[in-house]
mmCIF file of C-alpha atoms and ligand atoms in Angstrom:
data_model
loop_
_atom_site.group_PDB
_atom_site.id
_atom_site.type_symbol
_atom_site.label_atom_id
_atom_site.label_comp_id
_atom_site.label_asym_id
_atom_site.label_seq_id
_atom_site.Cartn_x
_atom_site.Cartn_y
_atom_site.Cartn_z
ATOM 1 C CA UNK A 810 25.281 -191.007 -2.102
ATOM 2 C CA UNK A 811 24.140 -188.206 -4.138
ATOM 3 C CA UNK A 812 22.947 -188.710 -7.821
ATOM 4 C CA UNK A 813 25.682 -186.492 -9.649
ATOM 5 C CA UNK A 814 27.999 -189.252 -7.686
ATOM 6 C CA UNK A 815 26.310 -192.559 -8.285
ATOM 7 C CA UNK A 816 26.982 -192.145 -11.914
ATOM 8 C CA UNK A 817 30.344 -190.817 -11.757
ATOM 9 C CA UNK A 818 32.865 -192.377 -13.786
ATOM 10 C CA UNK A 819 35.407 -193.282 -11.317
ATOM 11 C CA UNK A 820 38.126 -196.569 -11.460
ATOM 12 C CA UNK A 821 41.414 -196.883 -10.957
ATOM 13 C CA UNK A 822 43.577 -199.814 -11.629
ATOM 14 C CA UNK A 823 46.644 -201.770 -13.013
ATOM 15 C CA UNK A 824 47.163 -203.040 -16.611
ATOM 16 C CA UNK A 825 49.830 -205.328 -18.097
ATOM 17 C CA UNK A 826 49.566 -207.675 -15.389
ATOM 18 C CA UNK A 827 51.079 -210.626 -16.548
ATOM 19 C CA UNK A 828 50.419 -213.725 -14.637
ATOM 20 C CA UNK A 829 51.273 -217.407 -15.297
ATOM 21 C CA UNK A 830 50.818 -220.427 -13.361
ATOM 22 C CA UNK A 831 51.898 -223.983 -14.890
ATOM 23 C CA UNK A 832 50.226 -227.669 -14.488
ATOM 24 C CA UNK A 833 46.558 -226.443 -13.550
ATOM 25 C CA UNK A 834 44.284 -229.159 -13.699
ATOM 26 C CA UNK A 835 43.570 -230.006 -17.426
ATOM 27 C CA UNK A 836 39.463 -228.586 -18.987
ATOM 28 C CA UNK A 837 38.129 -232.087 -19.633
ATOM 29 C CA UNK A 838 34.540 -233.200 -20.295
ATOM 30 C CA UNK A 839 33.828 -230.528 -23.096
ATOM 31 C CA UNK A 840 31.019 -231.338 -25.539
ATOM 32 C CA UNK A 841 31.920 -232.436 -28.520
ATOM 33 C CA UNK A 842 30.664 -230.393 -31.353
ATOM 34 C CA UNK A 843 30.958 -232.005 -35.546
ATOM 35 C CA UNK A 844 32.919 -228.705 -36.019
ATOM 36 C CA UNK A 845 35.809 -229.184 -33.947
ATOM 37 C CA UNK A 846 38.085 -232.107 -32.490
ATOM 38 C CA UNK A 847 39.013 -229.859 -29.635
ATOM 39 C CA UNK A 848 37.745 -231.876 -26.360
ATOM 40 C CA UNK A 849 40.656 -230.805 -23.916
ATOM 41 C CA UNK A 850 42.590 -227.845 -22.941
ATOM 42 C CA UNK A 851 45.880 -229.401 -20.820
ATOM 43 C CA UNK A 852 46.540 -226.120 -18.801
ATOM 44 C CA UNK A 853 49.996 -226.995 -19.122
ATOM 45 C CA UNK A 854 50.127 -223.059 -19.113
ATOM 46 C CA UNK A 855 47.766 -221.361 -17.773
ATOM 47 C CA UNK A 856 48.827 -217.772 -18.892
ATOM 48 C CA UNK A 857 47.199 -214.491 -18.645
ATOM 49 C CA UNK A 858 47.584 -210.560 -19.419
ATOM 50 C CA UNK A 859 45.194 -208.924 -16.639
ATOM 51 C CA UNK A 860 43.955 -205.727 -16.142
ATOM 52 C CA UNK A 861 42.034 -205.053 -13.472
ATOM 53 C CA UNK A 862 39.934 -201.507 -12.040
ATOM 54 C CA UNK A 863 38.724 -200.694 -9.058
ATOM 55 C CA UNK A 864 35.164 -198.859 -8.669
ATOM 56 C CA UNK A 865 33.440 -197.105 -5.312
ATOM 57 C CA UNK A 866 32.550 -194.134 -3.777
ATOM 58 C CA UNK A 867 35.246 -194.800 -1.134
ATOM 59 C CA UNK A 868 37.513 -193.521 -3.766
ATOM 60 C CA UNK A 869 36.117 -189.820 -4.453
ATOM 61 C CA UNK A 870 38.793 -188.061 -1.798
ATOM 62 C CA UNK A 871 41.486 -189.817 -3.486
ATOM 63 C CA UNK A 872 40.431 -187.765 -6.317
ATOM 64 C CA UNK A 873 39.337 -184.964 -5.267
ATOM 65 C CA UNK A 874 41.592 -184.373 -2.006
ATOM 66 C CA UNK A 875 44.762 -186.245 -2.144
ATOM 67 C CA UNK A 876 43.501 -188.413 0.738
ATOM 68 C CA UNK A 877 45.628 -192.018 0.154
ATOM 69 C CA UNK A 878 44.347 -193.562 3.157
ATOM 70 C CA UNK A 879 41.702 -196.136 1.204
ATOM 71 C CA UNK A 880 44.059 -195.878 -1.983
ATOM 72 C CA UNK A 881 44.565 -199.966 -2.487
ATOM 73 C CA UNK A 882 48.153 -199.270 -4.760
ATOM 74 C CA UNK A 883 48.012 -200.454 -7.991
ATOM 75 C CA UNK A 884 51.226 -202.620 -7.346
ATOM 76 C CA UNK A 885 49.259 -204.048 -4.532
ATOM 77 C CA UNK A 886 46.825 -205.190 -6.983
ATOM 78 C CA UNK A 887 49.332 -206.867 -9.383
ATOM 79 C CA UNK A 888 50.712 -208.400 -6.270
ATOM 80 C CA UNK A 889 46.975 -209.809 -4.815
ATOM 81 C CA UNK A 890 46.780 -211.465 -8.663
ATOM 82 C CA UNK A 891 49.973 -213.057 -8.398
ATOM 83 C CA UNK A 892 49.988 -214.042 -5.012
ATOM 84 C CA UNK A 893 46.112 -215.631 -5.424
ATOM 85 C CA UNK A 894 46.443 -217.567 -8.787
ATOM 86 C CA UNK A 895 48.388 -219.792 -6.339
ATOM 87 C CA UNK A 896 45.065 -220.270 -4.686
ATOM 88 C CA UNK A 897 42.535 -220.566 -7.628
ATOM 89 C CA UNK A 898 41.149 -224.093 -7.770
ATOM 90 C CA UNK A 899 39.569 -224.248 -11.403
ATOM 91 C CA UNK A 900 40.527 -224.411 -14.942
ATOM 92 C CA UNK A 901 38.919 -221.672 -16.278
ATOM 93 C CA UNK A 902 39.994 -218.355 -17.046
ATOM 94 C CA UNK A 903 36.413 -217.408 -16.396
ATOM 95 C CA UNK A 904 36.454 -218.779 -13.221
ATOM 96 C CA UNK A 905 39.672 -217.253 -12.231
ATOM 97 C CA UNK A 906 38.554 -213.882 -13.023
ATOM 98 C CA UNK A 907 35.742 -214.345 -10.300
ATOM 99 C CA UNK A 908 37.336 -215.874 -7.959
ATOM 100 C CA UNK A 909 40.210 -212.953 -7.997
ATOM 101 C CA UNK A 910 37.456 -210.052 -7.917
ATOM 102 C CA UNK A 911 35.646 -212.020 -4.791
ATOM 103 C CA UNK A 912 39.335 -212.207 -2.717
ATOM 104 C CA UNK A 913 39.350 -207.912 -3.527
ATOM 105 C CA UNK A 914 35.488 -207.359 -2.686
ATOM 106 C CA UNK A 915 36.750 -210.006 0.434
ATOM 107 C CA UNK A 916 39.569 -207.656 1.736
ATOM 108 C CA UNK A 917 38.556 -204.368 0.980
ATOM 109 C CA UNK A 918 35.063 -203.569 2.360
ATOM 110 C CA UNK A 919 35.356 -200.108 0.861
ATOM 111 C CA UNK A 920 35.121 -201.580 -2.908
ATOM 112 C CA UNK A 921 32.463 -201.346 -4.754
ATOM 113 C CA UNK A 922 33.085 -203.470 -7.724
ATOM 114 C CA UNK A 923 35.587 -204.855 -9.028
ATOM 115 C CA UNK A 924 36.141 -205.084 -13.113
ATOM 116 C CA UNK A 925 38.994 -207.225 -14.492
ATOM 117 C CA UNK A 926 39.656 -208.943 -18.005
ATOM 118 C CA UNK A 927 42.334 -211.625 -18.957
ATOM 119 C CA UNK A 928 43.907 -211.889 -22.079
ATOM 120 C CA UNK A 929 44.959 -215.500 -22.987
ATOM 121 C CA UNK A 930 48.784 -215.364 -23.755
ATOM 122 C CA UNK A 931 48.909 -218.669 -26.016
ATOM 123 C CA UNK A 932 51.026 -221.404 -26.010
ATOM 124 C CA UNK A 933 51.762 -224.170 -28.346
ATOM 125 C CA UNK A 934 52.940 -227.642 -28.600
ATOM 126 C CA UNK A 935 56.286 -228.025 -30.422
ATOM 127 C CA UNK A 936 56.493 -231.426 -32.456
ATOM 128 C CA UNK A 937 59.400 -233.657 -31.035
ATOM 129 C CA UNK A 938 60.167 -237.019 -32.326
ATOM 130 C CA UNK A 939 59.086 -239.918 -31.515
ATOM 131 C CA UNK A 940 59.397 -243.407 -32.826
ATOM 132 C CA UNK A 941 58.780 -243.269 -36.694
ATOM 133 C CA UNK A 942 56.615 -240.299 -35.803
ATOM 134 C CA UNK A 943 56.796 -237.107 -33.850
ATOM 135 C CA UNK A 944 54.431 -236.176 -30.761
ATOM 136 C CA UNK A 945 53.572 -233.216 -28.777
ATOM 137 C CA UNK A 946 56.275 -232.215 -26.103
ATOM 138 C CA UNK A 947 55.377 -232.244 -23.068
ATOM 139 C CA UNK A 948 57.542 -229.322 -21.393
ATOM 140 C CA UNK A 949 58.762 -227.581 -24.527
ATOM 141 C CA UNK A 950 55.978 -224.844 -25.856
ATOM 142 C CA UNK A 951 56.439 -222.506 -28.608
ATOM 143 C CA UNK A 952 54.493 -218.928 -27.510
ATOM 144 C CA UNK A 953 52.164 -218.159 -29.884
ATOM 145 C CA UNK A 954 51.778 -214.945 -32.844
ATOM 146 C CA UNK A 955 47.987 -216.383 -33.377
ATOM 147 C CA UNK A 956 44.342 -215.678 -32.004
ATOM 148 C CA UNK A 957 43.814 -215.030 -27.930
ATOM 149 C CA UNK A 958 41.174 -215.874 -25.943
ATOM 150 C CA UNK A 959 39.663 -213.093 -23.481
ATOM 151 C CA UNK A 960 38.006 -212.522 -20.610
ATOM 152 C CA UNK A 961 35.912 -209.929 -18.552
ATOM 153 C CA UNK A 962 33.708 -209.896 -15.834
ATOM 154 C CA UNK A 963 32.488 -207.143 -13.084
ATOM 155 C CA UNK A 964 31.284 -208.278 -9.531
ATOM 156 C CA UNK A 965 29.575 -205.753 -7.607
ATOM 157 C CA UNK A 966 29.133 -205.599 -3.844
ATOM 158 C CA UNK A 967 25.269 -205.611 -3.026
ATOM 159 C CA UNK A 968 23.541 -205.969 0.377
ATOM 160 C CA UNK A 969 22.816 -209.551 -0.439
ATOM 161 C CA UNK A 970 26.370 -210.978 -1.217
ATOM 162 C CA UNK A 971 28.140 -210.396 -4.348
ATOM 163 C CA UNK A 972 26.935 -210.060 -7.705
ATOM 164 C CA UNK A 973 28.158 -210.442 -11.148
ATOM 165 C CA UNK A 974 27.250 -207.499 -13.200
ATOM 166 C CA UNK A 975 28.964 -207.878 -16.523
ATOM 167 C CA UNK A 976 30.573 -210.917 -17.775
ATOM 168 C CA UNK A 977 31.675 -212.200 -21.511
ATOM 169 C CA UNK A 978 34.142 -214.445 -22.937
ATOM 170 C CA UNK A 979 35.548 -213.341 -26.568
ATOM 171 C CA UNK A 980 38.440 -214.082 -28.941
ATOM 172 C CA UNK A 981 40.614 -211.516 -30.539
ATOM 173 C CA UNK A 982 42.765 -211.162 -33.745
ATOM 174 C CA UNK A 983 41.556 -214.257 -35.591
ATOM 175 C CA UNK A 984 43.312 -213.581 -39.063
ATOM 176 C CA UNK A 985 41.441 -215.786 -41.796
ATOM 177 C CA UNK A 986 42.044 -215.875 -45.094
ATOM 178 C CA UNK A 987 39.810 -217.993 -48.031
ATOM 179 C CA UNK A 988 41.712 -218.056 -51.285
ATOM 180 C CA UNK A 989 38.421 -218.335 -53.309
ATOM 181 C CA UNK A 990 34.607 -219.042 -52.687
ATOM 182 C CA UNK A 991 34.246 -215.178 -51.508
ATOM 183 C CA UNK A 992 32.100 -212.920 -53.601
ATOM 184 C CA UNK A 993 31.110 -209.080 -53.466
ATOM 185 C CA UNK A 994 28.365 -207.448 -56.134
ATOM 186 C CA UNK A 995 25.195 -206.314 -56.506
ATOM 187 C CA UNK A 996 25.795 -202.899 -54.014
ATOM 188 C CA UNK A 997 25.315 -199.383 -54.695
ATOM 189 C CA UNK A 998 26.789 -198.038 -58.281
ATOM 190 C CA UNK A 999 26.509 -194.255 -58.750
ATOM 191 C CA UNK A 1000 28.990 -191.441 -59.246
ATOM 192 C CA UNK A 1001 31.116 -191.984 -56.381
ATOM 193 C CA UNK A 1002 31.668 -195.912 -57.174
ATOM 194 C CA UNK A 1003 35.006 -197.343 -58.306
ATOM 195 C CA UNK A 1004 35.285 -200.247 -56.718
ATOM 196 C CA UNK A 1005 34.678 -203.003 -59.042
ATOM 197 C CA UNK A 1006 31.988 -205.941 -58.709
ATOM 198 C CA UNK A 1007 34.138 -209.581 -57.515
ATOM 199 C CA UNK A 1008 32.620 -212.684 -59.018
ATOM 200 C CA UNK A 1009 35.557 -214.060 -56.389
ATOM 201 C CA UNK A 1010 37.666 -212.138 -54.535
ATOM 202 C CA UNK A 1011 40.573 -213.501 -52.078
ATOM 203 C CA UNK A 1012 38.875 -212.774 -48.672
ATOM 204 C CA UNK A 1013 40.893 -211.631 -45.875
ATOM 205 C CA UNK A 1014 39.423 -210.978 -42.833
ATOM 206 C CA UNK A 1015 40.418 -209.803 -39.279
ATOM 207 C CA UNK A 1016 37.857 -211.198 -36.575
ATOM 208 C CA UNK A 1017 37.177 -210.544 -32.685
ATOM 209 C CA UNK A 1018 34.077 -211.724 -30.993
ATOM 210 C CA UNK A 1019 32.590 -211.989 -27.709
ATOM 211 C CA UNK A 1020 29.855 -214.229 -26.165
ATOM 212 C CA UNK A 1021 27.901 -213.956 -23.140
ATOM 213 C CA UNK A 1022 26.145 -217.064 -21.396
ATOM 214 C CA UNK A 1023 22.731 -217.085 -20.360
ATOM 215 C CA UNK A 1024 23.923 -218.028 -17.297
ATOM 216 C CA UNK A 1025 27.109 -216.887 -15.997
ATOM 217 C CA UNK A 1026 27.733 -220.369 -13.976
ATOM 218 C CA UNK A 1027 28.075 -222.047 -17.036
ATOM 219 C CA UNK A 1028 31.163 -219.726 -18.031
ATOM 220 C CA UNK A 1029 33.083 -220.544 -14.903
ATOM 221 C CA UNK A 1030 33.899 -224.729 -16.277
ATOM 222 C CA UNK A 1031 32.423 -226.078 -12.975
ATOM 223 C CA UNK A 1032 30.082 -228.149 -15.001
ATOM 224 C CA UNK A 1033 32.195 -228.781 -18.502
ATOM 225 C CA UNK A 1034 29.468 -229.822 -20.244
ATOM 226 C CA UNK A 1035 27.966 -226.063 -20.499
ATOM 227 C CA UNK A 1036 31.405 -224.357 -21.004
ATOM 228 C CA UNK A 1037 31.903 -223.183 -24.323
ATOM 229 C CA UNK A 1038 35.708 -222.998 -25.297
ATOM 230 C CA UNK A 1039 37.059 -220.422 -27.780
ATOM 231 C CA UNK A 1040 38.985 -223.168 -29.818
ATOM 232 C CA UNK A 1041 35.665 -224.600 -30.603
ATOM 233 C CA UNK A 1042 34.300 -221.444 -31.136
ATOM 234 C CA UNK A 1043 36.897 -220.898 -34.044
ATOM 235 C CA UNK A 1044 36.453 -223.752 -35.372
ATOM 236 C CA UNK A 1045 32.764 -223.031 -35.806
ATOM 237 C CA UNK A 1046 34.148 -219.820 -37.711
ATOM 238 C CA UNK A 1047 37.200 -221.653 -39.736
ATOM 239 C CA UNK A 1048 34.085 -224.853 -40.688
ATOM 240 C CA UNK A 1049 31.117 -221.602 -42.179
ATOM 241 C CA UNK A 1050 33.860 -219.998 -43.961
ATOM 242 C CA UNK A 1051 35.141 -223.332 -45.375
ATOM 243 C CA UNK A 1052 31.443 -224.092 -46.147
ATOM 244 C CA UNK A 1053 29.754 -220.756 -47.439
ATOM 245 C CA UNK A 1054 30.026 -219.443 -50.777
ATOM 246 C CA UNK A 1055 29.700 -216.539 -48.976
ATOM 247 C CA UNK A 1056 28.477 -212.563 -50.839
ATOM 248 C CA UNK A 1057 29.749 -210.491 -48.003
ATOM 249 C CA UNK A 1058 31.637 -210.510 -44.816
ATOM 250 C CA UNK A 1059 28.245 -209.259 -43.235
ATOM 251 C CA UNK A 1060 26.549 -212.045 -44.805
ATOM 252 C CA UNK A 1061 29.679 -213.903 -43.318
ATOM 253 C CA UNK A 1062 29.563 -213.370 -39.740
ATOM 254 C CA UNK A 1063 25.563 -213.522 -39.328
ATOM 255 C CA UNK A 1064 26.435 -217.313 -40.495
ATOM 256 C CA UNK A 1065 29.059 -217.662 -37.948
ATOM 257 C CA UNK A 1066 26.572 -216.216 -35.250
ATOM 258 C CA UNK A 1067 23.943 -218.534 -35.730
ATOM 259 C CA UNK A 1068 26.017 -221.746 -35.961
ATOM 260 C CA UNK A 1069 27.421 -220.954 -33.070
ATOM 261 C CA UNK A 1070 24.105 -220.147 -31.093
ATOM 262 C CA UNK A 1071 22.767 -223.293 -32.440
ATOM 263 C CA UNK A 1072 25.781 -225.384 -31.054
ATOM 264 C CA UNK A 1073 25.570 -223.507 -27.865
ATOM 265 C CA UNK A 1074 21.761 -223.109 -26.615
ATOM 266 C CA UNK A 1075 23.436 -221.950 -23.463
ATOM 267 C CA UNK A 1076 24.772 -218.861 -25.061
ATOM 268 C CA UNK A 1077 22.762 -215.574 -25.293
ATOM 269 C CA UNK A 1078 24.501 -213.711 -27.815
ATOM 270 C CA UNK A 1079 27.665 -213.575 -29.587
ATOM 271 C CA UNK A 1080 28.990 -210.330 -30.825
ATOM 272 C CA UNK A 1081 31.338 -209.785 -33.808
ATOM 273 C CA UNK A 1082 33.718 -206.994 -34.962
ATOM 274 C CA UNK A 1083 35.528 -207.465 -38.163
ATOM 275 C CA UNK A 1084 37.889 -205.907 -40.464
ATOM 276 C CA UNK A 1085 37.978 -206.414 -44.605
ATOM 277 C CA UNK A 1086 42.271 -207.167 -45.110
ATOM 278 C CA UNK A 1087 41.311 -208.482 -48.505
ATOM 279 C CA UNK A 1088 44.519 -208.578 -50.379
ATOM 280 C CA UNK A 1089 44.889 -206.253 -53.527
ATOM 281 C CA UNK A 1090 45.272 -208.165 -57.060
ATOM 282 C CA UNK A 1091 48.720 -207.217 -58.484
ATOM 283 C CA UNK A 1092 48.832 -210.218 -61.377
ATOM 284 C CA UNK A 1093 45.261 -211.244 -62.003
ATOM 285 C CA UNK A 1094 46.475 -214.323 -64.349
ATOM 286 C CA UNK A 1095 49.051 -216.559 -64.489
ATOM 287 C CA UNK A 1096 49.815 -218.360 -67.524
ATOM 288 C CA UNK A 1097 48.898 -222.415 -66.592
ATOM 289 C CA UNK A 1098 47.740 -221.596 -63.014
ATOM 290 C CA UNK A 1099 44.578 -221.020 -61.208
ATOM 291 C CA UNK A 1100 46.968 -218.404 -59.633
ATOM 292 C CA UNK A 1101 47.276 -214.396 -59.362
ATOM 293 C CA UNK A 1102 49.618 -212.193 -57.311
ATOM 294 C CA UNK A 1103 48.357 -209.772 -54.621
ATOM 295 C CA UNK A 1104 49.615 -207.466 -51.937
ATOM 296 C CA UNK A 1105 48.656 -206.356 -48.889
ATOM 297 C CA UNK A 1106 45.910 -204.035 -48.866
ATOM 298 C CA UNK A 1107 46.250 -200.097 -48.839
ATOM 299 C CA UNK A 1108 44.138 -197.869 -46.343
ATOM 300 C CA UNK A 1109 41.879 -197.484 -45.330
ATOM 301 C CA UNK A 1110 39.595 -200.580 -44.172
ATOM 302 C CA UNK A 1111 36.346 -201.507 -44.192
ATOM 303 C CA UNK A 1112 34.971 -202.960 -40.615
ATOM 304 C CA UNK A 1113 31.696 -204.520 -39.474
ATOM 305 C CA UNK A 1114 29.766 -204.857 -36.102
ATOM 306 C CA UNK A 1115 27.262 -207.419 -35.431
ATOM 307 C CA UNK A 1116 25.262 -209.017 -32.833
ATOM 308 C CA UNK A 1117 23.772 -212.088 -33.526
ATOM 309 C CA UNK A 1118 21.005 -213.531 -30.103
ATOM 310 C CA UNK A 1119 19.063 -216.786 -29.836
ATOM 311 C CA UNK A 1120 15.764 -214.999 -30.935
ATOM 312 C CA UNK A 1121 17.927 -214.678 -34.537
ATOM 313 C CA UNK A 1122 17.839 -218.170 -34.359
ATOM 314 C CA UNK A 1123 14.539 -218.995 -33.532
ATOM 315 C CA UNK A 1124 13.368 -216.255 -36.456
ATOM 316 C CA UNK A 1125 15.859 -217.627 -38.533
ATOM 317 C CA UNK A 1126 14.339 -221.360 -38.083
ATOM 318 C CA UNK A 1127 10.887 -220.367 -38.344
ATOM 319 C CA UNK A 1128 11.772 -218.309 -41.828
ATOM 320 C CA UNK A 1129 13.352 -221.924 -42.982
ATOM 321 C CA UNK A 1130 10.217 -223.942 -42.157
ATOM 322 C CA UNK A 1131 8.122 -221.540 -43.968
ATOM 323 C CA UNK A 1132 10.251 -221.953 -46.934
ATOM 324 C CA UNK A 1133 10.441 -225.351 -46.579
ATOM 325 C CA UNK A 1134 6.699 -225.573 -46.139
ATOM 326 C CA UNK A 1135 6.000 -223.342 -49.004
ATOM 327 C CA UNK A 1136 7.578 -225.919 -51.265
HETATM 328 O O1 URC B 1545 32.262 -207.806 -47.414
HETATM 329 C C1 URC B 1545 32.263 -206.596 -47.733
HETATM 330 N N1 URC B 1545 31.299 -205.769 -47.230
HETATM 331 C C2 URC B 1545 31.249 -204.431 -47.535
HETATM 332 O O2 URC B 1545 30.338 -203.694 -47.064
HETATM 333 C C3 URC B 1545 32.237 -203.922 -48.403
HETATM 334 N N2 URC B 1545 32.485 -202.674 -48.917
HETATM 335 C C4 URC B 1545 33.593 -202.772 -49.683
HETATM 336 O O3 URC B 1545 34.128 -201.802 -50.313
HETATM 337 N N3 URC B 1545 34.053 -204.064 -49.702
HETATM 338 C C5 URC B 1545 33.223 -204.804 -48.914
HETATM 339 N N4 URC B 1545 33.222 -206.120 -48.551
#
């Protein structure tokens, strides 16, 4: 291999592959956590948009000569995904994405590495009744506008078996809003300020994060003790927005990071990417009403980036002793 072409950019692959597969066997055994009452995903559903790439220097003539004859088609591809999710024997989406990437590094000798990510497609429970009451359905689910759960991983061939090479679990498009409790002063005022200072402001924010395990085994669900599930995970987020007065969405998500590191020991790092949707005030006050009237924000918005790792939280616990000590 020469060095211009082991760091070529080169992958092909398929997107848009949707792929579901009903009554896998139900994620049970979670730890329970005092910020959630999730403790079981059913699996009812088990529903997925893939997108998978190819990598290896097998591929170069394709490129650069035409030469098809180690081209794997991408509609192959969609059809190995579909074909194989009848085969996957965990609950995971984590540990489906492996186990798909080890039946193309299986088939294909020529591959390199494989890189593919899920996207959850969500399902709900609709309400039926029941007695006095209502209760979940158990066959009728309503698909869902909310938050989805992602995942991505990259196995690479090496001389001593496979290896994963990149691997996180995230959520995306968690849309949270906190009617009051949300502040925003104190930051630069010169001659190109006009935003004013908020006391309280109605904070809307878009979230997607990511976390990666210390160890990747413990993403997979094979022991579901160490699997960390994205529902808990947002209700980590929903409980320190509920909870902190909070002066910033920076302030915000460092928060979020740390509670969920704490929860999680078995968690490296979790990474954040916002966006400020903060509605605009329209009617600030409403005669007899705690009240105002906004509308959607104009462009453009604000965004923040954010890693948050377990040394944060070990820095962040030994600043809080030494305040504690000092007092
Ligand atoms: O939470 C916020 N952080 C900012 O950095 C910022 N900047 C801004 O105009 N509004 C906000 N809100």
């Amino acid at each position: 291999m020469t060095a211009q072409n082991e760091n070529r950019t080169m992958f092909y692959g398929k997107g848009d592959v949707f792929v579901y597969r009903t009554f896998v066997q139900p994620l049970t055994g979670l730890r329970k956590i005092p910020e959630s009452s999730f403790t079981e995903r059913d699996n009812t559903i088990f529903g997925f948009n893939c997108q998978i790439s190819l990598k290896g220097e097998a591929f170069l003539s394709s490129f650069t000569e035409g030469d098809n004859s180690l081209v794997v088609a991408t509609d192959s591809m969609k059809n190995i995904i579909h074909r194989q999710a009848a085969n996957y024997q965990g609950n995971t989406a984590e540990g489906f994405l492996k186990f798909i990437c080890e039946v193309f590094l299986d088939k294909y000798s020529h591959i390199d590495a494989v890189e593919l990510t899920a996207t959850e497609v969500p399902f709900d429970h609709v309400l039926v009744p029941k007695g006095e009451g209502h209760e979940n359905s158990d066959v009728v689910y309503r698909c869902s506008r909310n938050e989805r759960a992602t995942t991505t991983i990259e196995v690479k061939r090496t001389p001593t078996g496979s290896k994963i090479v990149k691997h996180s679990s995230g959520i995306v498009d968690v849309h949270l809003i906190k009617v009051k409790g949300s502040s925003f002063y104190g930051f630069i005022q010169d001659e190109y300020t006009t935003l004013p200072e908020a006391q309280d402001r109605p904070l809307f924010i878009y979230l997607d994060f990511d976390w990666e395990y210390s160890r990747w085994e413990d993403g997979t669900g094979a022991d579901p003790e160490k699997y960390v599930a994205a529902e808990q995970i947002c209700d980590i987020a929903n409980t320190a927005f509920h909870e902190l007065n909070n002066r910033s969405i920076q302030q915000l998500i460092y928060h979020i990071g740390i509670r969920i590191l704490e929860r999680f020991p078995q968690l490296a790092n979790v990474q954040f990417k916002t966006n400020n949707r903060t509605w605009e005030t329209v009617v600030e006050t409403i005669p007899n009403s705690e009240g105002s009237v906004y509308q959607e924000p104009r462009p453009p918005y604000g965004f923040q980036g954010f890693v948050v790792t377990q040394e944060d939280v070990k820095q962040k616990k030994a600043a809080d002793s030494t305040v504690g000590a000092s007092r």
